Amino acid sequence: MAREESDALAALLDLSWWQRAWTVQEAVLPKKATLYCGTMQLPLSEVKRAHLMAVSHDRNGCCVTNPQCHDVLYKFWDCIEGFRVLQEESDKDILVRMALEMFRFRHASDRRDCVYAYLGLGSKALADYTIPYETAFNDFAFLVSRLWIVFSGDL
């Protein structure tokens, strides 16, 4: 990967879209998703295809000698691989937990959205913006604990 391509990919991945919690649902739930950047648009399927090509390209070993390129590729893989894993998971009951594990460092302007952004992936729980964020986090922790007990059959 040339420096110019690496810089372009780094600029794309530095956009706030990749750091926002709600964008996980935007990327995972629809059958066809499109990324918009200014006046440009790109089908997410093309981004996923580029991801698979980048993984194949890495097997050549040529980017290992360019640390900047290698770092950008790994950041790209992390972003896209999480979407792929969530889309392919058939067990809806564990999707919320998986999303939180993979995307826990994403941001939201409302702290409650750090939980609510992932509920729509596999939970029937609804967002409640009338409660303080501490209560939302506690309620979510209780929900996850209950699911863990149900699936593991153990405390």
CSV table of N, CA and C in Angstrom, one decimal:
chain,number,residue,atom,x,y,z
A,1,MET,N,0.9,-1.2,0.0
A,1,MET,CA,0.0,0.0,0.0
A,1,MET,C,0.9,1.2,0.0
A,2,ALA,N,0.7,2.1,-0.9
A,2,ALA,CA,1.4,3.3,-1.0
A,2,ALA,C,1.1,4.3,0.1
A,3,ARG,N,2.0,5.2,0.4
A,3,ARG,CA,1.8,6.2,1.5
A,3,ARG,C,0.5,7.0,1.2
A,4,GLU,N,0.3,7.4,0.0
A,4,GLU,CA,-0.9,8.2,-0.4
A,4,GLU,C,-2.2,7.4,0.0
A,5,GLU,N,-2.2,6.1,-0.3
A,5,GLU,CA,-3.4,5.3,0.0
A,5,GLU,C,-3.5,5.1,1.5
A,6,SER,N,-2.4,4.9,2.2
A,6,SER,CA,-2.4,4.8,3.6
A,6,SER,C,-3.0,6.0,4.3
A,7,ASP,N,-2.5,7.2,3.8
A,7,ASP,CA,-3.0,8.5,4.3
A,7,ASP,C,-4.5,8.7,4.1
A,8,ALA,N,-5.0,8.3,2.9
A,8,ALA,CA,-6.4,8.4,2.6
A,8,ALA,C,-7.2,7.5,3.5
A,9,LEU,N,-6.8,6.3,3.7
A,9,LEU,CA,-7.5,5.4,4.6
A,9,LEU,C,-7.5,5.9,6.0
A,10,ALA,N,-6.4,6.4,6.5
A,10,ALA,CA,-6.2,6.9,7.8
A,10,ALA,C,-7.2,8.1,8.0
A,11,ALA,N,-7.3,9.0,7.0
A,11,ALA,CA,-8.2,10.1,7.1
A,11,ALA,C,-9.7,9.7,7.1
A,12,LEU,N,-10.0,8.6,6.4
A,12,LEU,CA,-11.4,8.1,6.4
A,12,LEU,C,-11.7,7.5,7.8
A,13,LEU,N,-10.7,6.8,8.4
A,13,LEU,CA,-10.9,6.1,9.7
A,13,LEU,C,-10.9,7.1,10.8
A,14,ASP,N,-10.4,8.3,10.6
A,14,ASP,CA,-10.3,9.4,11.6
A,14,ASP,C,-11.6,10.1,11.7
A,15,LEU,N,-12.5,9.9,10.7
A,15,LEU,CA,-13.8,10.6,10.8
A,15,LEU,C,-14.6,10.2,12.0
A,16,SER,N,-15.4,11.1,12.6
A,16,SER,CA,-16.1,10.8,13.8
A,16,SER,C,-17.1,9.6,13.7
A,17,TRP,N,-17.5,9.3,12.5
A,17,TRP,CA,-18.5,8.2,12.3
A,17,TRP,C,-18.0,6.9,12.9
A,18,TRP,N,-16.7,6.7,12.8
A,18,TRP,CA,-16.1,5.4,13.2
A,18,TRP,C,-15.9,5.4,14.8
A,19,GLN,N,-16.2,6.5,15.4
A,19,GLN,CA,-16.1,6.5,16.9
A,19,GLN,C,-17.4,6.6,17.6
A,20,ARG,N,-18.5,6.8,16.8
A,20,ARG,CA,-19.8,7.0,17.4
A,20,ARG,C,-20.5,5.6,17.7
A,21,ALA,N,-21.1,5.5,18.8
A,21,ALA,CA,-21.8,4.3,19.2
A,21,ALA,C,-22.9,3.9,18.3
A,22,TRP,N,-23.7,4.9,17.9
A,22,TRP,CA,-24.9,4.6,17.1
A,22,TRP,C,-24.6,4.0,15.8
A,23,THR,N,-23.4,4.3,15.3
A,23,THR,CA,-23.1,3.8,13.9
A,23,THR,C,-22.9,2.3,13.8
A,24,VAL,N,-22.8,1.7,14.9
A,24,VAL,CA,-22.7,0.2,14.9
A,24,VAL,C,-24.0,-0.3,14.3
A,25,GLN,N,-25.2,0.2,14.9
A,25,GLN,CA,-26.5,-0.3,14.3
A,25,GLN,C,-26.6,0.1,12.9
A,26,GLU,N,-26.2,1.3,12.5
A,26,GLU,CA,-26.3,1.8,11.2
A,26,GLU,C,-25.6,0.9,10.2
A,27,ALA,N,-24.5,0.3,10.6
A,27,ALA,CA,-23.7,-0.5,9.7
A,27,ALA,C,-24.1,-2.0,9.8
A,28,VAL,N,-24.7,-2.5,10.9
A,28,VAL,CA,-24.9,-3.9,11.1
A,28,VAL,C,-26.4,-4.3,10.7
A,29,LEU,N,-27.4,-3.5,11.0
A,29,LEU,CA,-28.7,-3.9,10.9
A,29,LEU,C,-29.3,-3.9,9.4
A,30,PRO,N,-29.0,-2.9,8.6
A,30,PRO,CA,-29.6,-2.9,7.3
A,30,PRO,C,-28.9,-3.9,6.4
A,31,LYS,N,-29.7,-4.4,5.4
A,31,LYS,CA,-29.1,-5.3,4.4
A,31,LYS,C,-28.1,-4.6,3.5
A,32,LYS,N,-28.5,-3.3,3.2
A,32,LYS,CA,-27.6,-2.5,2.4
A,32,LYS,C,-27.4,-1.2,3.2
A,33,ALA,N,-26.1,-0.9,3.5
A,33,ALA,CA,-25.8,0.4,4.2
A,33,ALA,C,-24.9,1.2,3.2
A,34,THR,N,-25.0,2.5,3.4
A,34,THR,CA,-24.1,3.4,2.6
A,34,THR,C,-23.5,4.4,3.5
A,35,LEU,N,-22.2,4.6,3.3
A,35,LEU,CA,-21.4,5.6,4.0
A,35,LEU,C,-21.5,6.9,3.2
A,36,TYR,N,-21.8,8.0,3.9
A,36,TYR,CA,-21.8,9.3,3.3
A,36,TYR,C,-20.7,10.1,3.9
A,37,CYS,N,-19.9,10.8,3.0
A,37,CYS,CA,-18.9,11.7,3.5
A,37,CYS,C,-18.9,12.9,2.6
A,38,GLY,N,-19.5,14.0,3.1
A,38,GLY,CA,-19.8,15.2,2.2
A,38,GLY,C,-20.7,14.8,1.1
A,39,THR,N,-20.2,15.0,-0.1
A,39,THR,CA,-21.1,14.7,-1.3
A,39,THR,C,-20.8,13.3,-1.8
A,40,MET,N,-19.8,12.6,-1.2
A,40,MET,CA,-19.5,11.3,-1.7
A,40,MET,C,-20.2,10.2,-0.9
A,41,GLN,N,-20.5,9.1,-1.6
A,41,GLN,CA,-21.2,8.0,-0.9
A,41,GLN,C,-20.5,6.7,-1.4
A,42,LEU,N,-20.5,5.8,-0.4
A,42,LEU,CA,-19.8,4.5,-0.7
A,42,LEU,C,-20.6,3.4,0.0
A,43,PRO,N,-21.0,2.4,-0.8
A,43,PRO,CA,-21.8,1.3,-0.2
A,43,PRO,C,-20.9,0.6,0.8
A,44,LEU,N,-21.4,0.3,2.0
A,44,LEU,CA,-20.6,-0.4,3.0
A,44,LEU,C,-20.2,-1.8,2.5
A,45,SER,N,-20.9,-2.4,1.6
A,45,SER,CA,-20.5,-3.6,1.0
A,45,SER,C,-19.1,-3.5,0.3
A,46,GLU,N,-18.8,-2.3,-0.3
A,46,GLU,CA,-17.5,-2.1,-0.9
A,46,GLU,C,-16.4,-2.0,0.1
A,47,VAL,N,-16.8,-1.3,1.2
A,47,VAL,CA,-15.8,-1.2,2.3
A,47,VAL,C,-15.5,-2.6,2.9
A,48,LYS,N,-16.5,-3.4,3.0
A,48,LYS,CA,-16.3,-4.8,3.5
A,48,LYS,C,-15.4,-5.6,2.5
A,49,ARG,N,-15.7,-5.4,1.2
A,49,ARG,CA,-14.9,-6.1,0.2
A,49,ARG,C,-13.4,-5.6,0.2
A,50,ALA,N,-13.2,-4.3,0.5
A,50,ALA,CA,-11.9,-3.8,0.6
A,50,ALA,C,-11.2,-4.4,1.8
A,51,HIS,N,-12.0,-4.6,2.9
A,51,HIS,CA,-11.5,-5.3,4.1
A,51,HIS,C,-10.9,-6.7,3.8
A,52,LEU,N,-11.7,-7.5,3.1
A,52,LEU,CA,-11.3,-8.8,2.7
A,52,LEU,C,-10.1,-8.8,1.8
A,53,MET,N,-10.0,-7.8,0.9
A,53,MET,CA,-8.9,-7.7,0.0
A,53,MET,C,-7.6,-7.3,0.8
A,54,ALA,N,-7.8,-6.4,1.8
A,54,ALA,CA,-6.7,-6.0,2.6
A,54,ALA,C,-6.1,-7.1,3.5
A,55,VAL,N,-7.0,-8.0,4.0
A,55,VAL,CA,-6.6,-9.2,4.7
A,55,VAL,C,-5.8,-10.1,3.8
A,56,SER,N,-6.3,-10.3,2.6
A,56,SER,CA,-5.5,-11.1,1.7
A,56,SER,C,-4.2,-10.5,1.3
A,57,HIS,N,-4.2,-9.2,1.1
A,57,HIS,CA,-3.0,-8.5,0.8
A,57,HIS,C,-1.9,-8.6,1.9
A,58,ASP,N,-2.4,-8.6,3.1
A,58,ASP,CA,-1.5,-8.6,4.3
A,58,ASP,C,-0.7,-9.9,4.2
A,59,ARG,N,-1.2,-11.0,3.7
A,59,ARG,CA,-0.5,-12.3,3.6
A,59,ARG,C,0.7,-12.2,2.8
A,60,ASN,N,0.8,-11.2,1.9
A,60,ASN,CA,2.0,-11.0,1.1
A,60,ASN,C,3.2,-10.5,1.9
A,61,GLY,N,2.9,-9.9,3.1
A,61,GLY,CA,4.0,-9.4,4.0
A,61,GLY,C,4.6,-8.1,3.6
A,62,CYS,N,4.2,-7.5,2.5
A,62,CYS,CA,4.8,-6.2,2.0
A,62,CYS,C,4.6,-5.0,2.9
A,63,CYS,N,3.5,-5.0,3.7
A,63,CYS,CA,3.2,-3.8,4.5
A,63,CYS,C,3.9,-3.9,5.9
A,64,VAL,N,4.4,-5.0,6.2
A,64,VAL,CA,5.1,-5.2,7.5
A,64,VAL,C,6.2,-4.2,7.7
A,65,THR,N,6.9,-3.9,6.5
A,65,THR,CA,8.1,-3.0,6.6
A,65,THR,C,7.7,-1.6,6.7
A,66,ASN,N,6.4,-1.2,6.5
A,66,ASN,CA,5.9,0.1,6.6
A,66,ASN,C,5.0,0.2,7.8
A,67,PRO,N,5.5,0.6,9.0
A,67,PRO,CA,4.7,0.6,10.2
A,67,PRO,C,3.4,1.4,10.2
A,68,GLN,N,3.5,2.6,9.5
A,68,GLN,CA,2.3,3.5,9.4
A,68,GLN,C,1.2,2.7,8.6
A,69,CYS,N,1.6,2.2,7.5
A,69,CYS,CA,0.6,1.4,6.7
A,69,CYS,C,0.0,0.2,7.4
A,70,HIS,N,0.9,-0.5,8.1
A,70,HIS,CA,0.5,-1.6,8.9
A,70,HIS,C,-0.5,-1.2,10.0
A,71,ASP,N,-0.3,-0.1,10.7
A,71,ASP,CA,-1.2,0.4,11.8
A,71,ASP,C,-2.5,0.8,11.2
A,72,VAL,N,-2.5,1.4,10.1
A,72,VAL,CA,-3.8,1.8,9.4
A,72,VAL,C,-4.6,0.6,9.0
A,73,LEU,N,-3.9,-0.4,8.4
A,73,LEU,CA,-4.6,-1.6,8.0
A,73,LEU,C,-5.2,-2.3,9.3
A,74,TYR,N,-4.5,-2.4,10.4
A,74,TYR,CA,-5.1,-3.0,11.5
A,74,TYR,C,-6.2,-2.3,12.1
A,75,LYS,N,-6.2,-0.9,12.1
A,75,LYS,CA,-7.3,-0.1,12.5
A,75,LYS,C,-8.5,-0.4,11.6
A,76,PHE,N,-8.3,-0.5,10.4
A,76,PHE,CA,-9.4,-0.8,9.4
A,76,PHE,C,-10.0,-2.1,9.6
A,77,TRP,N,-9.1,-3.1,9.8
A,77,TRP,CA,-9.6,-4.5,10.1
A,77,TRP,C,-10.5,-4.5,11.4
A,78,ASP,N,-10.0,-3.9,12.4
A,78,ASP,CA,-10.8,-3.8,13.7
A,78,ASP,C,-12.2,-3.3,13.5
A,79,CYS,N,-12.2,-2.2,12.7
A,79,CYS,CA,-13.5,-1.5,12.5
A,79,CYS,C,-14.5,-2.4,11.7
A,80,ILE,N,-14.0,-3.0,10.7
A,80,ILE,CA,-14.9,-3.7,9.8
A,80,ILE,C,-15.1,-5.2,10.3
A,81,GLU,N,-14.2,-5.8,10.9
A,81,GLU,CA,-14.3,-7.1,11.4
A,81,GLU,C,-15.4,-7.2,12.4
A,82,GLY,N,-15.5,-6.2,13.3
A,82,GLY,CA,-16.6,-6.2,14.3
A,82,GLY,C,-18.0,-6.2,13.6
A,83,PHE,N,-18.1,-5.3,12.6
A,83,PHE,CA,-19.4,-5.3,11.9
A,83,PHE,C,-19.7,-6.7,11.3
A,84,ARG,N,-18.7,-7.3,10.6
A,84,ARG,CA,-18.9,-8.6,10.0
A,84,ARG,C,-19.3,-9.7,11.0
A,85,VAL,N,-18.7,-9.7,12.1
A,85,VAL,CA,-19.0,-10.7,13.2
A,85,VAL,C,-20.4,-10.5,13.7
A,86,LEU,N,-20.8,-9.3,13.9
A,86,LEU,CA,-22.2,-9.1,14.4
A,86,LEU,C,-23.2,-9.4,13.4
A,87,GLN,N,-23.0,-9.1,12.1
A,87,GLN,CA,-23.9,-9.5,11.0
A,87,GLN,C,-24.1,-11.0,10.9
A,88,GLU,N,-23.0,-11.7,11.1
A,88,GLU,CA,-23.0,-13.1,10.9
A,88,GLU,C,-23.5,-13.9,12.1
A,89,GLU,N,-23.6,-13.3,13.2
A,89,GLU,CA,-24.1,-14.0,14.4
A,89,GLU,C,-25.6,-14.2,14.4
A,90,SER,N,-26.0,-15.5,14.5
A,90,SER,CA,-27.4,-15.8,14.4
A,90,SER,C,-28.1,-15.8,15.7
A,91,ASP,N,-27.3,-15.9,16.8
A,91,ASP,CA,-27.9,-15.9,18.2
A,91,ASP,C,-28.1,-14.4,18.6
A,92,LYS,N,-29.3,-13.9,18.4
A,92,LYS,CA,-29.6,-12.5,18.7
A,92,LYS,C,-29.4,-12.2,20.2
A,93,ASP,N,-29.5,-13.2,21.0
A,93,ASP,CA,-29.5,-12.9,22.5
A,93,ASP,C,-28.1,-12.5,22.9
A,94,ILE,N,-27.0,-12.8,22.2
A,94,ILE,CA,-25.7,-12.4,22.6
A,94,ILE,C,-25.1,-11.2,21.8
A,95,LEU,N,-25.9,-10.7,20.9
A,95,LEU,CA,-25.4,-9.6,20.0
A,95,LEU,C,-25.1,-8.4,20.8
A,96,VAL,N,-25.9,-8.0,21.8
A,96,VAL,CA,-25.7,-6.8,22.6
A,96,VAL,C,-24.4,-6.9,23.3
A,97,ARG,N,-24.2,-8.0,24.0
A,97,ARG,CA,-23.0,-8.2,24.7
A,97,ARG,C,-21.7,-8.2,23.8
A,98,MET,N,-21.9,-8.9,22.7
A,98,MET,CA,-20.7,-8.9,21.7
A,98,MET,C,-20.4,-7.5,21.2
A,99,ALA,N,-21.5,-6.7,20.9
A,99,ALA,CA,-21.3,-5.3,20.5
A,99,ALA,C,-20.6,-4.5,21.5
A,100,LEU,N,-21.0,-4.6,22.8
A,100,LEU,CA,-20.4,-3.9,23.8
A,100,LEU,C,-18.9,-4.3,24.0
A,101,GLU,N,-18.6,-5.5,23.9
A,101,GLU,CA,-17.2,-6.0,24.0
A,101,GLU,C,-16.4,-5.4,22.9
A,102,MET,N,-16.9,-5.4,21.7
A,102,MET,CA,-16.1,-5.0,20.5
A,102,MET,C,-16.0,-3.5,20.3
A,103,PHE,N,-17.1,-2.8,20.7
A,103,PHE,CA,-17.2,-1.4,20.4
A,103,PHE,C,-17.3,-0.5,21.7
A,104,ARG,N,-16.9,-1.0,22.8
A,104,ARG,CA,-17.0,-0.3,24.1
A,104,ARG,C,-16.4,1.1,24.2
A,105,PHE,N,-15.4,1.3,23.3
A,105,PHE,CA,-14.7,2.6,23.4
A,105,PHE,C,-15.4,3.7,22.4
A,106,ARG,N,-16.5,3.3,21.8
A,106,ARG,CA,-17.1,4.3,21.0
A,106,ARG,C,-17.8,5.4,21.9
A,107,HIS,N,-18.1,6.5,21.3
A,107,HIS,CA,-18.6,7.7,22.0
A,107,HIS,C,-20.0,8.0,21.7
A,108,ALA,N,-20.7,8.7,22.6
A,108,ALA,CA,-22.0,9.2,22.4
A,108,ALA,C,-22.2,10.6,23.1
A,109,SER,N,-22.9,11.5,22.5
A,109,SER,CA,-23.0,12.8,23.2
A,109,SER,C,-23.9,12.6,24.5
A,110,ASP,N,-24.8,11.7,24.5
A,110,ASP,CA,-25.6,11.4,25.7
A,110,ASP,C,-25.0,10.1,26.2
A,111,ARG,N,-24.6,10.1,27.5
A,111,ARG,CA,-23.9,8.9,28.0
A,111,ARG,C,-24.8,7.6,28.0
A,112,ARG,N,-26.1,7.8,28.1
A,112,ARG,CA,-27.0,6.7,28.1
A,112,ARG,C,-26.9,5.9,26.7
A,113,ASP,N,-26.6,6.7,25.7
A,113,ASP,CA,-26.5,6.1,24.4
A,113,ASP,C,-25.3,5.1,24.3
A,114,CYS,N,-24.4,5.1,25.2
A,114,CYS,CA,-23.3,4.1,25.2
A,114,CYS,C,-23.9,2.7,25.5
A,115,VAL,N,-25.1,2.7,26.0
A,115,VAL,CA,-25.8,1.4,26.2
A,115,VAL,C,-26.9,1.3,25.2
A,116,TYR,N,-27.7,2.4,25.1
A,116,TYR,CA,-28.9,2.3,24.2
A,116,TYR,C,-28.5,2.0,22.7
A,117,ALA,N,-27.4,2.5,22.3
A,117,ALA,CA,-27.0,2.3,20.9
A,117,ALA,C,-26.9,0.8,20.5
A,118,TYR,N,-26.6,0.0,21.5
A,118,TYR,CA,-26.4,-1.4,21.2
A,118,TYR,C,-27.7,-2.3,21.5
A,119,LEU,N,-28.7,-1.8,22.2
A,119,LEU,CA,-29.8,-2.6,22.5
A,119,LEU,C,-30.6,-3.1,21.3
A,120,GLY,N,-30.7,-2.2,20.3
A,120,GLY,CA,-31.4,-2.6,19.1
A,120,GLY,C,-30.8,-3.8,18.3
A,121,LEU,N,-29.7,-4.2,18.6
A,121,LEU,CA,-29.0,-5.3,17.9
A,121,LEU,C,-29.6,-6.6,18.3
A,122,GLY,N,-30.1,-6.8,19.5
A,122,GLY,CA,-30.6,-8.1,19.9
A,122,GLY,C,-31.5,-8.1,21.1
A,123,SER,N,-31.8,-7.0,21.6
A,123,SER,CA,-32.6,-6.9,22.8
A,123,SER,C,-34.0,-6.2,22.5
A,124,LYS,N,-35.0,-6.6,23.3
A,124,LYS,CA,-36.3,-6.0,23.2
A,124,LYS,C,-36.4,-4.8,24.2
A,125,ALA,N,-35.4,-4.6,25.0
A,125,ALA,CA,-35.4,-3.5,25.9
A,125,ALA,C,-35.4,-2.2,25.1
A,126,LEU,N,-36.1,-1.2,25.7
A,126,LEU,CA,-36.2,0.1,25.0
A,126,LEU,C,-35.4,1.2,25.7
A,127,ALA,N,-34.9,2.1,25.0
A,127,ALA,CA,-34.2,3.3,25.5
A,127,ALA,C,-35.2,4.1,26.3
A,128,ASP,N,-34.7,4.6,27.5
A,128,ASP,CA,-35.6,5.5,28.4
A,128,ASP,C,-34.7,6.7,28.7
A,129,TYR,N,-35.0,7.8,28.0
A,129,TYR,CA,-34.3,9.0,28.3
A,129,TYR,C,-34.8,9.8,29.4
A,130,THR,N,-35.8,9.3,30.1
A,130,THR,CA,-36.3,10.0,31.3
A,130,THR,C,-35.5,9.7,32.6
A,131,ILE,N,-34.6,8.7,32.5
A,131,ILE,CA,-33.9,8.2,33.7
A,131,ILE,C,-32.4,8.7,33.6
A,132,PRO,N,-31.7,8.9,34.7
A,132,PRO,CA,-30.3,9.3,34.7
A,132,PRO,C,-29.5,8.2,34.1
A,133,TYR,N,-28.3,8.6,33.5
A,133,TYR,CA,-27.4,7.7,32.9
A,133,TYR,C,-27.0,6.6,33.9
A,134,GLU,N,-26.8,6.9,35.1
A,134,GLU,CA,-26.4,5.9,36.1
A,134,GLU,C,-27.4,4.8,36.2
A,135,THR,N,-28.7,5.2,36.2
A,135,THR,CA,-29.8,4.2,36.2
A,135,THR,C,-29.8,3.3,35.0
A,136,ALA,N,-29.6,4.0,33.8
A,136,ALA,CA,-29.5,3.2,32.6
A,136,ALA,C,-28.4,2.2,32.6
A,137,PHE,N,-27.2,2.6,33.1
A,137,PHE,CA,-26.1,1.6,33.2
A,137,PHE,C,-26.4,0.5,34.2
A,138,ASN,N,-27.0,0.8,35.3
A,138,ASN,CA,-27.4,-0.2,36.3
A,138,ASN,C,-28.4,-1.2,35.7
A,139,ASP,N,-29.4,-0.6,35.1
A,139,ASP,CA,-30.5,-1.5,34.4
A,139,ASP,C,-29.9,-2.4,33.4
A,140,PHE,N,-28.9,-1.8,32.6
A,140,PHE,CA,-28.3,-2.6,31.6
A,140,PHE,C,-27.4,-3.7,32.2
A,141,ALA,N,-26.7,-3.4,33.3
A,141,ALA,CA,-25.9,-4.4,33.9
A,141,ALA,C,-26.7,-5.5,34.5
A,142,PHE,N,-27.9,-5.2,35.0
A,142,PHE,CA,-28.8,-6.2,35.5
A,142,PHE,C,-29.3,-7.1,34.4
A,143,LEU,N,-29.7,-6.5,33.2
A,143,LEU,CA,-30.1,-7.2,32.1
A,143,LEU,C,-29.1,-8.2,31.6
A,144,VAL,N,-27.8,-7.7,31.5
A,144,VAL,CA,-26.7,-8.6,31.0
A,144,VAL,C,-26.5,-9.7,32.0
A,145,SER,N,-26.5,-9.4,33.3
A,145,SER,CA,-26.3,-10.4,34.4
A,145,SER,C,-27.4,-11.5,34.3
A,146,ARG,N,-28.6,-11.1,34.1
A,146,ARG,CA,-29.7,-12.0,33.9
A,146,ARG,C,-29.5,-12.9,32.7
A,147,LEU,N,-29.2,-12.3,31.6
A,147,LEU,CA,-28.9,-13.1,30.4
A,147,LEU,C,-27.8,-14.1,30.6
A,148,TRP,N,-26.7,-13.7,31.3
A,148,TRP,CA,-25.6,-14.5,31.6
A,148,TRP,C,-26.0,-15.7,32.4
A,149,ILE,N,-26.8,-15.5,33.4
A,149,ILE,CA,-27.3,-16.6,34.3
A,149,ILE,C,-28.1,-17.6,33.5
A,150,VAL,N,-29.0,-17.0,32.6
A,150,VAL,CA,-29.9,-17.9,31.8
A,150,VAL,C,-29.1,-18.8,30.9
A,151,PHE,N,-28.1,-18.2,30.2
A,151,PHE,CA,-27.3,-18.9,29.2
A,151,PHE,C,-26.3,-19.9,29.9
A,152,SER,N,-25.7,-19.4,31.0
A,152,SER,CA,-24.7,-20.3,31.6
A,152,SER,C,-25.3,-21.3,32.6
A,153,GLY,N,-26.5,-21.0,33.1
A,153,GLY,CA,-27.1,-21.8,34.0
A,153,GLY,C,-26.4,-21.8,35.4
A,154,ASP,N,-25.6,-20.8,35.6
A,154,ASP,CA,-24.8,-20.7,36.8
A,154,ASP,C,-24.6,-19.3,37.2
A,155,LEU,N,-24.4,-19.0,38.5
A,155,LEU,CA,-24.0,-17.7,38.9
A,155,LEU,C,-22.5,-17.6,38.8
